[in-house]
XYZ file of C-alpha atoms in Angstrom:
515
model
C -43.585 24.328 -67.600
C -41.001 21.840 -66.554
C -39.724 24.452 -63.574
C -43.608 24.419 -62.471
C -43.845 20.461 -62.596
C -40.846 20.252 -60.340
C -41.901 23.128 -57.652
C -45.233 20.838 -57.412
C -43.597 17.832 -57.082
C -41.298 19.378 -54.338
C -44.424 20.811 -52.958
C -46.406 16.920 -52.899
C -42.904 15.477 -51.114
C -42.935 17.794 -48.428
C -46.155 17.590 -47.527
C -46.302 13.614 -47.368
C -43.156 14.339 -45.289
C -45.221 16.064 -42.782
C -47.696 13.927 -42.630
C -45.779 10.833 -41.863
C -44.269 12.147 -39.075
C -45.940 11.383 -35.828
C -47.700 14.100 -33.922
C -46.312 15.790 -31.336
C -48.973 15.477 -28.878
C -49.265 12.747 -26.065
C -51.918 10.934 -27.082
C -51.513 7.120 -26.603
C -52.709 6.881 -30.311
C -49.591 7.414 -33.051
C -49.782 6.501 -36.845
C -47.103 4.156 -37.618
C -46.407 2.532 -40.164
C -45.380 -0.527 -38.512
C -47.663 -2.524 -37.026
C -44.887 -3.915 -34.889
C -44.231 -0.634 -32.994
C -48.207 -0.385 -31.889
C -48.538 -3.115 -29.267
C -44.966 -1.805 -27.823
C -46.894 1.682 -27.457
C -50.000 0.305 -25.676
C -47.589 -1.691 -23.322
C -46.001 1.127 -22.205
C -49.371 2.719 -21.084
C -50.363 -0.178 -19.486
C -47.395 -0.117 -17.356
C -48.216 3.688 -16.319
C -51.689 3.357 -15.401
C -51.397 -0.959 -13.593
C -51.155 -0.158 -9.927
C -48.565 -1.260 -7.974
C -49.170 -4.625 -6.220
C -48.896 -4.512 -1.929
C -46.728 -7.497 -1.190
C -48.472 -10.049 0.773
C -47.671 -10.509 4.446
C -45.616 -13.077 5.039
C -46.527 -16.157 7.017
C -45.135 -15.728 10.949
C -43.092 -19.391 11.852
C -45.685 -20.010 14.827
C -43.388 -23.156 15.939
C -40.005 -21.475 16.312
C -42.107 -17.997 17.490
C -43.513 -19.831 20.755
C -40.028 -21.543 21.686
C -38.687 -17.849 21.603
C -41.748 -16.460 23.507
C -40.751 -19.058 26.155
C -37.254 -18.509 26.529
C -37.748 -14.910 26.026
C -40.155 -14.843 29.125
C -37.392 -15.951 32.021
C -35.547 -12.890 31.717
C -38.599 -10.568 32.751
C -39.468 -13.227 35.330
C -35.714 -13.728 37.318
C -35.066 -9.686 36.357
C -38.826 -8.388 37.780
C -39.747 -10.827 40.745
C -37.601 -8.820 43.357
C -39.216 -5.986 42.841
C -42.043 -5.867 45.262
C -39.879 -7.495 48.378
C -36.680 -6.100 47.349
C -37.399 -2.858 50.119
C -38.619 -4.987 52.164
C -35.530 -7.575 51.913
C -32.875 -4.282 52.032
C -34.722 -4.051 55.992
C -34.545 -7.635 56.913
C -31.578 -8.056 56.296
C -30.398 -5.440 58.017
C -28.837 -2.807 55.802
C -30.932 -0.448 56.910
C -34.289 0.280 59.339
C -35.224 3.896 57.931
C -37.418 3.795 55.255
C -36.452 6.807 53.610
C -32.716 5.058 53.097
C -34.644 2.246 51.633
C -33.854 4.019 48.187
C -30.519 4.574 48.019
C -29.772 0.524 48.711
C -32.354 -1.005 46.390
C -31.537 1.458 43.484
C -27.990 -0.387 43.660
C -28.858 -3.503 43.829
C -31.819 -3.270 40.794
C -28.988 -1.586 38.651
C -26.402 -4.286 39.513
C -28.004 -6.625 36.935
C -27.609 -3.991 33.829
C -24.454 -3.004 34.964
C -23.159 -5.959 34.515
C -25.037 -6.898 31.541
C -23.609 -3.535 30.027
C -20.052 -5.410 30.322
C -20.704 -8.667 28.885
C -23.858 -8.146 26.216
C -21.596 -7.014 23.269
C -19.798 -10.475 23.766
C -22.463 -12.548 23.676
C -23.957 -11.085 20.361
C -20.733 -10.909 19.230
C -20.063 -14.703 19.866
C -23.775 -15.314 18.450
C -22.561 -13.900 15.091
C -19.865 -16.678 15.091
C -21.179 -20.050 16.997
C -25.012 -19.731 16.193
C -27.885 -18.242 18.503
C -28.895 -21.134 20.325
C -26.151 -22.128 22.260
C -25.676 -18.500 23.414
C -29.381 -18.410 24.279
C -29.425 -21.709 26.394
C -26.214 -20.490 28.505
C -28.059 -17.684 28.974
C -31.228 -19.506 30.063
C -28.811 -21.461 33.042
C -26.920 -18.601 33.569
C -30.264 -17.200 35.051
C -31.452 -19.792 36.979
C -28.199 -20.383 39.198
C -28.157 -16.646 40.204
C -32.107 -16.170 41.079
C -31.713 -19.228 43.442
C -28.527 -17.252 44.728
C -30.320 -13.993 45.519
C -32.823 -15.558 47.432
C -29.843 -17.346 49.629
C -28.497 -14.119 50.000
C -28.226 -12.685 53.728
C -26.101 -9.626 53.547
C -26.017 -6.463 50.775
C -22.789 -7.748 48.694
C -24.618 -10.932 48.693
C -27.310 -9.280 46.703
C -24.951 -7.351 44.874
C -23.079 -10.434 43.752
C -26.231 -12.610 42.654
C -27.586 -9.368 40.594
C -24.601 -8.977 39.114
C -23.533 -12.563 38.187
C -27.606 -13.041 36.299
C -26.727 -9.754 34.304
C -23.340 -11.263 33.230
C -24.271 -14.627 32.604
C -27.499 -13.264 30.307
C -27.369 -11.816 26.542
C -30.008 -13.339 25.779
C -32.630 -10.403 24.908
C -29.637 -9.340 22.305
C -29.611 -12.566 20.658
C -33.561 -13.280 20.374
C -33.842 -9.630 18.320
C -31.060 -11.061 15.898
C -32.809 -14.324 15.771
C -36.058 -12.502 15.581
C -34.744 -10.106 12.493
C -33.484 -13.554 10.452
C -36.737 -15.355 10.457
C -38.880 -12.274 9.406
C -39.108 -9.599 6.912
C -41.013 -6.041 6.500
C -44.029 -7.643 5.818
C -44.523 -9.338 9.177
C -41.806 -7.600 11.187
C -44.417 -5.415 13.226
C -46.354 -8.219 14.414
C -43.649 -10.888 15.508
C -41.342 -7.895 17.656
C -44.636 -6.673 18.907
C -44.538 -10.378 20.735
C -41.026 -8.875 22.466
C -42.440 -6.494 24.778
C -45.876 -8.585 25.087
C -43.685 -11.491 26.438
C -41.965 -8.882 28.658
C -45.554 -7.974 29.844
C -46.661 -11.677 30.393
C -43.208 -11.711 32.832
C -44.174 -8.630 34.305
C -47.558 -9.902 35.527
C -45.778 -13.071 36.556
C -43.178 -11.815 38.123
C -45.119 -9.381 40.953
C -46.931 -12.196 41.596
C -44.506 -14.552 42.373
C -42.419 -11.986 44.255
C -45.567 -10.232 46.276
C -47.786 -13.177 47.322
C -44.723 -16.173 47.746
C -42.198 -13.631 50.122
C -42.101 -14.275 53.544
C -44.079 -17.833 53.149
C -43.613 -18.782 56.608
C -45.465 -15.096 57.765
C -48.050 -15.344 54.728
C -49.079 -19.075 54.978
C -48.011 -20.319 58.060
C -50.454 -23.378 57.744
C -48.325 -24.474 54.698
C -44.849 -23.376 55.165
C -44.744 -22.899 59.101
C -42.696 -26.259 59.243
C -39.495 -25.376 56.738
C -37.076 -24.233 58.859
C -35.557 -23.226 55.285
C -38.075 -20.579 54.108
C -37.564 -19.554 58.401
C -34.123 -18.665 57.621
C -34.019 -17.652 53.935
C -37.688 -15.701 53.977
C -37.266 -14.586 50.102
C -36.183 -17.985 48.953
C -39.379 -18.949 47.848
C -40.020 -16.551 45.063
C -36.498 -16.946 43.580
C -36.924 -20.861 42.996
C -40.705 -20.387 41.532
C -38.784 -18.001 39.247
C -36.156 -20.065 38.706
C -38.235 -23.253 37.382
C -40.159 -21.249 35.090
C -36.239 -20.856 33.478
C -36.135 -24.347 33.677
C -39.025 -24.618 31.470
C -37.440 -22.623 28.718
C -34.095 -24.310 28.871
C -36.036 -27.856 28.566
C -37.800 -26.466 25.643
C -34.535 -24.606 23.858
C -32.972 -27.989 23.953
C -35.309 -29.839 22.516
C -37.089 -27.585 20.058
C -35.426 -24.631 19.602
C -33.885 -24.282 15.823
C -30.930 -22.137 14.549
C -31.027 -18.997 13.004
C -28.043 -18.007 11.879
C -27.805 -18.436 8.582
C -24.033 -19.736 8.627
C -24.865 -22.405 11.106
C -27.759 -23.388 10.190
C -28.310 -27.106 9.256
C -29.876 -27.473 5.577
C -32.560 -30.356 4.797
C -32.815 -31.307 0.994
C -35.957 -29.470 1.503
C -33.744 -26.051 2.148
C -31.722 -27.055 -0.632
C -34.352 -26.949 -3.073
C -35.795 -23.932 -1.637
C -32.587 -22.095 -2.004
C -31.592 -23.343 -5.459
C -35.323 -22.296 -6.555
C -35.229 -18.357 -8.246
C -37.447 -15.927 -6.554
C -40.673 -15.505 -7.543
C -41.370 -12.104 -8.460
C -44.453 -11.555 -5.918
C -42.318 -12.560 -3.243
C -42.051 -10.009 -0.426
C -38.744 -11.688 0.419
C -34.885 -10.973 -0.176
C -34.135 -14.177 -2.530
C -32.428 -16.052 -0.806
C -28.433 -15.935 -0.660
C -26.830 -19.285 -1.045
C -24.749 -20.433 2.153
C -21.553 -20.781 0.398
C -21.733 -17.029 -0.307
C -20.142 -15.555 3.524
C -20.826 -11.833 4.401
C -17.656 -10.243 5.432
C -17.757 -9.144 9.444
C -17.740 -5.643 9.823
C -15.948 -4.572 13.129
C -17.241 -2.354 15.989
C -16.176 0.641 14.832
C -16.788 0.382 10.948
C -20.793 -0.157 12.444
C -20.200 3.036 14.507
C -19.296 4.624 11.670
C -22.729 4.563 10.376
C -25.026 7.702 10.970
C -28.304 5.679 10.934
C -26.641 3.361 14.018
C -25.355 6.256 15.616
C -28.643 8.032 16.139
C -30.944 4.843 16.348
C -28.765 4.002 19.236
C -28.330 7.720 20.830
C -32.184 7.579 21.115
C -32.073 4.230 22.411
C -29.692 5.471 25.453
C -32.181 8.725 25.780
C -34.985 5.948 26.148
C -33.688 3.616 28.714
C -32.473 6.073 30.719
C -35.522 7.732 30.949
C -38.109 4.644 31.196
C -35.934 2.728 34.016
C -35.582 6.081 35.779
C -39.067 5.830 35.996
C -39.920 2.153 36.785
C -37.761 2.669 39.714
C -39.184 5.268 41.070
C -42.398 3.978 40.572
C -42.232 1.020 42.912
C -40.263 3.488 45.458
C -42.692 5.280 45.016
C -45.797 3.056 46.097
C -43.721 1.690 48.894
C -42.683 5.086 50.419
C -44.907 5.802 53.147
C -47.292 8.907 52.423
C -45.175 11.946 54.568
C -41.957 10.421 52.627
C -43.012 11.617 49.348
C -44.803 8.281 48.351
C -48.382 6.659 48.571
C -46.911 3.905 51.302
C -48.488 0.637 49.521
C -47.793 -2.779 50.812
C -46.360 -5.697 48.867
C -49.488 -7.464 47.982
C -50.877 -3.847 46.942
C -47.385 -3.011 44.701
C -47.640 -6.754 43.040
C -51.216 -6.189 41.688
C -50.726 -2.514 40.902
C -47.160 -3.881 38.676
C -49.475 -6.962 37.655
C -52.138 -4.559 36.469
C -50.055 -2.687 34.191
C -48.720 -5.719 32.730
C -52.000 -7.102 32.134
C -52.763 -3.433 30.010
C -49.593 -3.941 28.363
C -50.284 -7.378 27.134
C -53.569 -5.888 25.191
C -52.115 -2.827 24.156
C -48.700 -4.480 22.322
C -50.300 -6.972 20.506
C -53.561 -5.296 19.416
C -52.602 -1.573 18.963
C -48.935 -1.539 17.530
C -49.069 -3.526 14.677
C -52.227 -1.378 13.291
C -50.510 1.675 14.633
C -46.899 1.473 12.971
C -49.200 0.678 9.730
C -51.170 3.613 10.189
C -48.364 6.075 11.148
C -44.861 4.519 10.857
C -42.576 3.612 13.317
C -40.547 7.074 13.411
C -43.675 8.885 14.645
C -45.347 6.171 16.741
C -42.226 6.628 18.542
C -42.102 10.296 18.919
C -45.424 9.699 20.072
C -45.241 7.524 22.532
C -41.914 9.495 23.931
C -44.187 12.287 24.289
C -46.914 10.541 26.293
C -43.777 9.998 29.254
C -43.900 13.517 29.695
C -47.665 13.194 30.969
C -46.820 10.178 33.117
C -43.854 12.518 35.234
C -46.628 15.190 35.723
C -48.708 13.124 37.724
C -46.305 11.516 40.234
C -46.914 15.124 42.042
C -50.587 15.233 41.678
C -51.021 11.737 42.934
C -49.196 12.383 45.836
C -51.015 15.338 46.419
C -54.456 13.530 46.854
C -52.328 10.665 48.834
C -51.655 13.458 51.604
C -55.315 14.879 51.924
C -56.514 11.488 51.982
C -58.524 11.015 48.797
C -58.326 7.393 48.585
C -60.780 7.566 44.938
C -58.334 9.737 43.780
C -54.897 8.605 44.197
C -56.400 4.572 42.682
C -58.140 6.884 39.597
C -54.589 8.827 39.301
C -52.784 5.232 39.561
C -55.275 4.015 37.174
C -54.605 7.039 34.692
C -50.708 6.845 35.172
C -50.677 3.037 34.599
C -52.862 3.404 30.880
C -50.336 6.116 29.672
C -47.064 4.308 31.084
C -48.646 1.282 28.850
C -49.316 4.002 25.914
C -45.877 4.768 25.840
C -44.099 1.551 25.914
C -45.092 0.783 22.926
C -41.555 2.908 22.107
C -39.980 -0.204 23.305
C -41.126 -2.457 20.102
C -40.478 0.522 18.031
C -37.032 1.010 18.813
C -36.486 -3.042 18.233
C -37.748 -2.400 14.820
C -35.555 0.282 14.278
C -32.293 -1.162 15.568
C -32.808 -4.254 13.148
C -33.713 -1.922 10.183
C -30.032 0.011 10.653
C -28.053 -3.610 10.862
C -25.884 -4.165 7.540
C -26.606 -7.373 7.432
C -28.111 -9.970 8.795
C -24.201 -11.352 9.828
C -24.389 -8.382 12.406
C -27.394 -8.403 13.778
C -25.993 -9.628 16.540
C -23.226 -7.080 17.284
C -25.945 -4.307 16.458
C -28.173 -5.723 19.086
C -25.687 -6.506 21.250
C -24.619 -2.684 21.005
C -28.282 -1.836 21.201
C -28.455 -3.644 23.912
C -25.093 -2.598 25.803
C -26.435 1.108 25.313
C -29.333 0.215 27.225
C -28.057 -1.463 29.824
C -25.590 1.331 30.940
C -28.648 3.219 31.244
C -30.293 0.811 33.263
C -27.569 0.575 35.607
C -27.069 3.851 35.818
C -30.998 5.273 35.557
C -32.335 3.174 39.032
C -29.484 4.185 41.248
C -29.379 7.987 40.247
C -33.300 8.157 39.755
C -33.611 6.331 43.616
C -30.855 8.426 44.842
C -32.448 11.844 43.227
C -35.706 10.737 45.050
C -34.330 10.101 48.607
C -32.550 13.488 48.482
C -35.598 14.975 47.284
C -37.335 13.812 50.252
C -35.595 13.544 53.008
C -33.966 17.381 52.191
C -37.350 18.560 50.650
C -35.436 19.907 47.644
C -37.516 21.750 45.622
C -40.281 21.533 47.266
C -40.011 17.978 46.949
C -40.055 18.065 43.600
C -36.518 18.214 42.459
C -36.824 14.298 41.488
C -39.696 15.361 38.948
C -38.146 18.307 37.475
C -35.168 16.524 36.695
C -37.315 13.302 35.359
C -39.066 15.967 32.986
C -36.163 17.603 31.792
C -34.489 14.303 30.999
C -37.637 13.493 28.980
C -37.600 16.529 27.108
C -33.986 16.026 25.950
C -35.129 12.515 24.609
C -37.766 13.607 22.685
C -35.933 16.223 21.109
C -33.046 14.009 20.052
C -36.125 11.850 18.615
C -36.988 14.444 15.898
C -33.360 13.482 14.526
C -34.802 10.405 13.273
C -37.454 11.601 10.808
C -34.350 12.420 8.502
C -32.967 9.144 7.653
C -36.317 7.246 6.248
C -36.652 4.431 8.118
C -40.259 3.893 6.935
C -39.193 3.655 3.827
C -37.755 -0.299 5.163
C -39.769 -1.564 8.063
């Protein structure tokens, strides 16, 4: 009887054992007895199932954004304005009186600017990472305007050479406005303000034609107004290069007066900043929190940045890019001045400024309505492969166009022109991509301006060395009828090919994942 008692009892304790243990399944619902534990439970769950907040976009800094839209817009102006009188200059001067030599002459002196910026770039971002963007920026600004006034003075080909080559040298500034650009910004808004990059370089670009096409040759063009200056009689291209020249002015008057700092070490701090900085983060904030100014990054040299796979092949593409896109601006205006048996469409001045001016015009719409939506929409890594792509389509139908040129289908070759100028706009918007990208491999924001500056030392080699080979390539072409006359487009494709398939390297390292 008592053996019985105790086998029950046993029997009672196990099976309030059981029961008190929770249940194995996953229901959000467990007995406890603890009230305690309960909430804890339903907290977790909550967690699960909340969805995850989208940081707000963060306010752009309109003020300091339009002072860097103005400085920002010499460079196109001084580096584009010789374009549409540049063949025509290369003649008058004497260099040359065949036009199918024209090429080989202005390809030099277009490339002379990069080549020297290619020397000198690294420096100036360099010395913007240790004495502050702004003074960089404003020597670059006068650095510009002393050697536009001295092409247009210029009366012989190492007179051209020289001026080109001393406003490359004397200008980092397109380096130093990315850096500037990356440490006033963050993902949240990054898009939108370097979309304003290439939409400033547009504005110059449909400046720039202008002022070159229509104020060349004043004397000839508006002899009722200039017919009396015995100056623009002996210096013909003068003109252009001072209108060019004052719009510099412009920006340098506005740098000094309203232009702020942006690096972070040289920055002056208001109470206001102070306060800011001393506040914690809040945790919606989009934003870094903010690193106190006493706290100094260490510099990283050249080579430990090198070092860095994500660099490496952000700025392999970059050299792929330049080289391929200046090959082809080059050519273009060659290209519409070449007369029709030469392999071109033979376009005047006034008719290769509004055709430039055009595209610009495109370009302004298509950067700062299309690309912010688009890098949303599919992410910088394949709007870029994208727009590579679309180049490929632009090379095809330098041949066709010339075709109709030759038969004399007027409709056609402005429809072709029309076509090629919409999908050379289409794929520049690889240009505000590749900013993006350059400032998303950086670091830190201490070398953004060595990245940039090597971002932008890559690039110009390549446009030193793309206008020179690329006009070169297309004289030879011509004159020898290589290929058919079609070497110059074979080569352009293949180059274009290679770019796009060093492109696909970038889908590997995420960069998505931080613009």
């Amino acid at each position: 009887m008592h053996l019985f008692t105790r086998i029950s009892r046993a029997l009672r304790g196990m099976n309030a054992a059981r029961l008190s243990r929770p249940p194995t399944t996953h229901s959000s619902f467990r007995p406890s007895d603890s009230e305690d534990e309960r909430p804890l439970m339903l907290e977790v769950d909550e967690e699960k199932v909340r969805p995850v907040a989208r940081p707000k976009t963060t306010p752009l800094p309109f003020k300091q954004l339009l002072v860097i839209v103005v400085v920002r817009i010499t460079e196109p102006i001084c580096y584009s304005l010789i374009f549409p009188f540049v063949n025509d200059m290369i003649e008058h001067v004497g260099i040359t009186k065949d036009p199918q030599y024209v090429g080989y002459y202005s390809g030099l002196v277009e490339g002379t600017f990069a080549f020297a910026q290619f020397f000198t770039v690294l420096s100036w971002g360099r010395l913007s990472d240790r004495i502050g963007r702004r003074p960089v920026l404003l020597t670059g600004c006068f650095g510009l305007i002393f050697a536009t006034i001295l092409f247009g003075f210029a009366r012989t080909f190492w007179a051209m050479v020289f001026a080109r080559a001393l406003s490359g040298a004397l200008n980092g500034n397109v380096a130093v406005l990315k850096s500037s650009l990356g440490e006033i910004t963050d993902k949240t808004n990054r898009a939108r303000a370097f979309s304003l990059l290439p939409l400033t370089w547009s504005i110059g670009s449909v400046l720039a034609p202008i002022i070159g096409g229509f104020l060349a040759r004043p004397v000839d063009n508006f002899p009722g107004l200039f017919g009396g200056f015995q100056l623009f009689m002996d210096f013909p291209y003068l003109l252009p290069c001072l209108a060019g020249a004052s719009i510099s002015l412009c920006g340098v008057v506005l740098g000094i007066f309203f232009l702020k700092e942006t690096l972070h070490s040289k920055r002056k701090v208001s109470m206001e900043d102070k306060e800011t900085e001393a506040e914690p983060a809040s945790p919606e904030s989009p934003e870094t929190p903010v690193v106190p100014m006493s706290l100094v990054e260490p510099e990283m040299s050249i080579a430990q940045i090198l070092k860095l796979p994500r660099v490496r092949a952000v700025l392999l593409n970059l050299s792929f890019l330049s080289l391929t896109t200046v090959s082809i601006e080059a050519i273009f205006v060659l290209y519409l001045y070449t007369p029709v048996p030469a392999g071109g469409l033979g376009f005047n001045q006034r008719q290769i400024g509004l055709t430039m001016s055009s595209q610009a015009v495109t370009s302004i719409a298509v950067n700062f309505l299309l690309f912010p939506p688009l890098t949303k929409r599919l992410g910088t890594t394949n709007l870029y492969l994208l727009c590579s792509g679309i180049h490929i389509l632009v090379i095809i139908l330098f041949p066709i166009i010339h075709h109709f040129a030759v038969v004399e289908n007027q409709a056609a070759v402005f429809m072709g022109i029309a076509v090629m100028l919409f999908l050379r706009v289409s794929g520049g918007l690889v240009f505000p991509c590749n900013m993006v990208l350059v400032n998303v491999v950086a670091p830190s924001k201490g070398t953004l301006g060595t990245v940039n500056g090597l971002a932008q030392m890559v690039s110009s080699g390549a446009r030193a060395l793309g206008p020179a080979l690329a006009t070169t390539l297309f004289a030879l072409t011509m004159t020898k009828n290589l290929l058919g006359g079609n070497l110059i487009w074979a080569f352009q494709l293949t180059l274009c090919i290679i770019w796009m398939w060093q492109g696909l390297d970038l889908r590997r390292h995420n960069f998505d994942d931080e613009d």
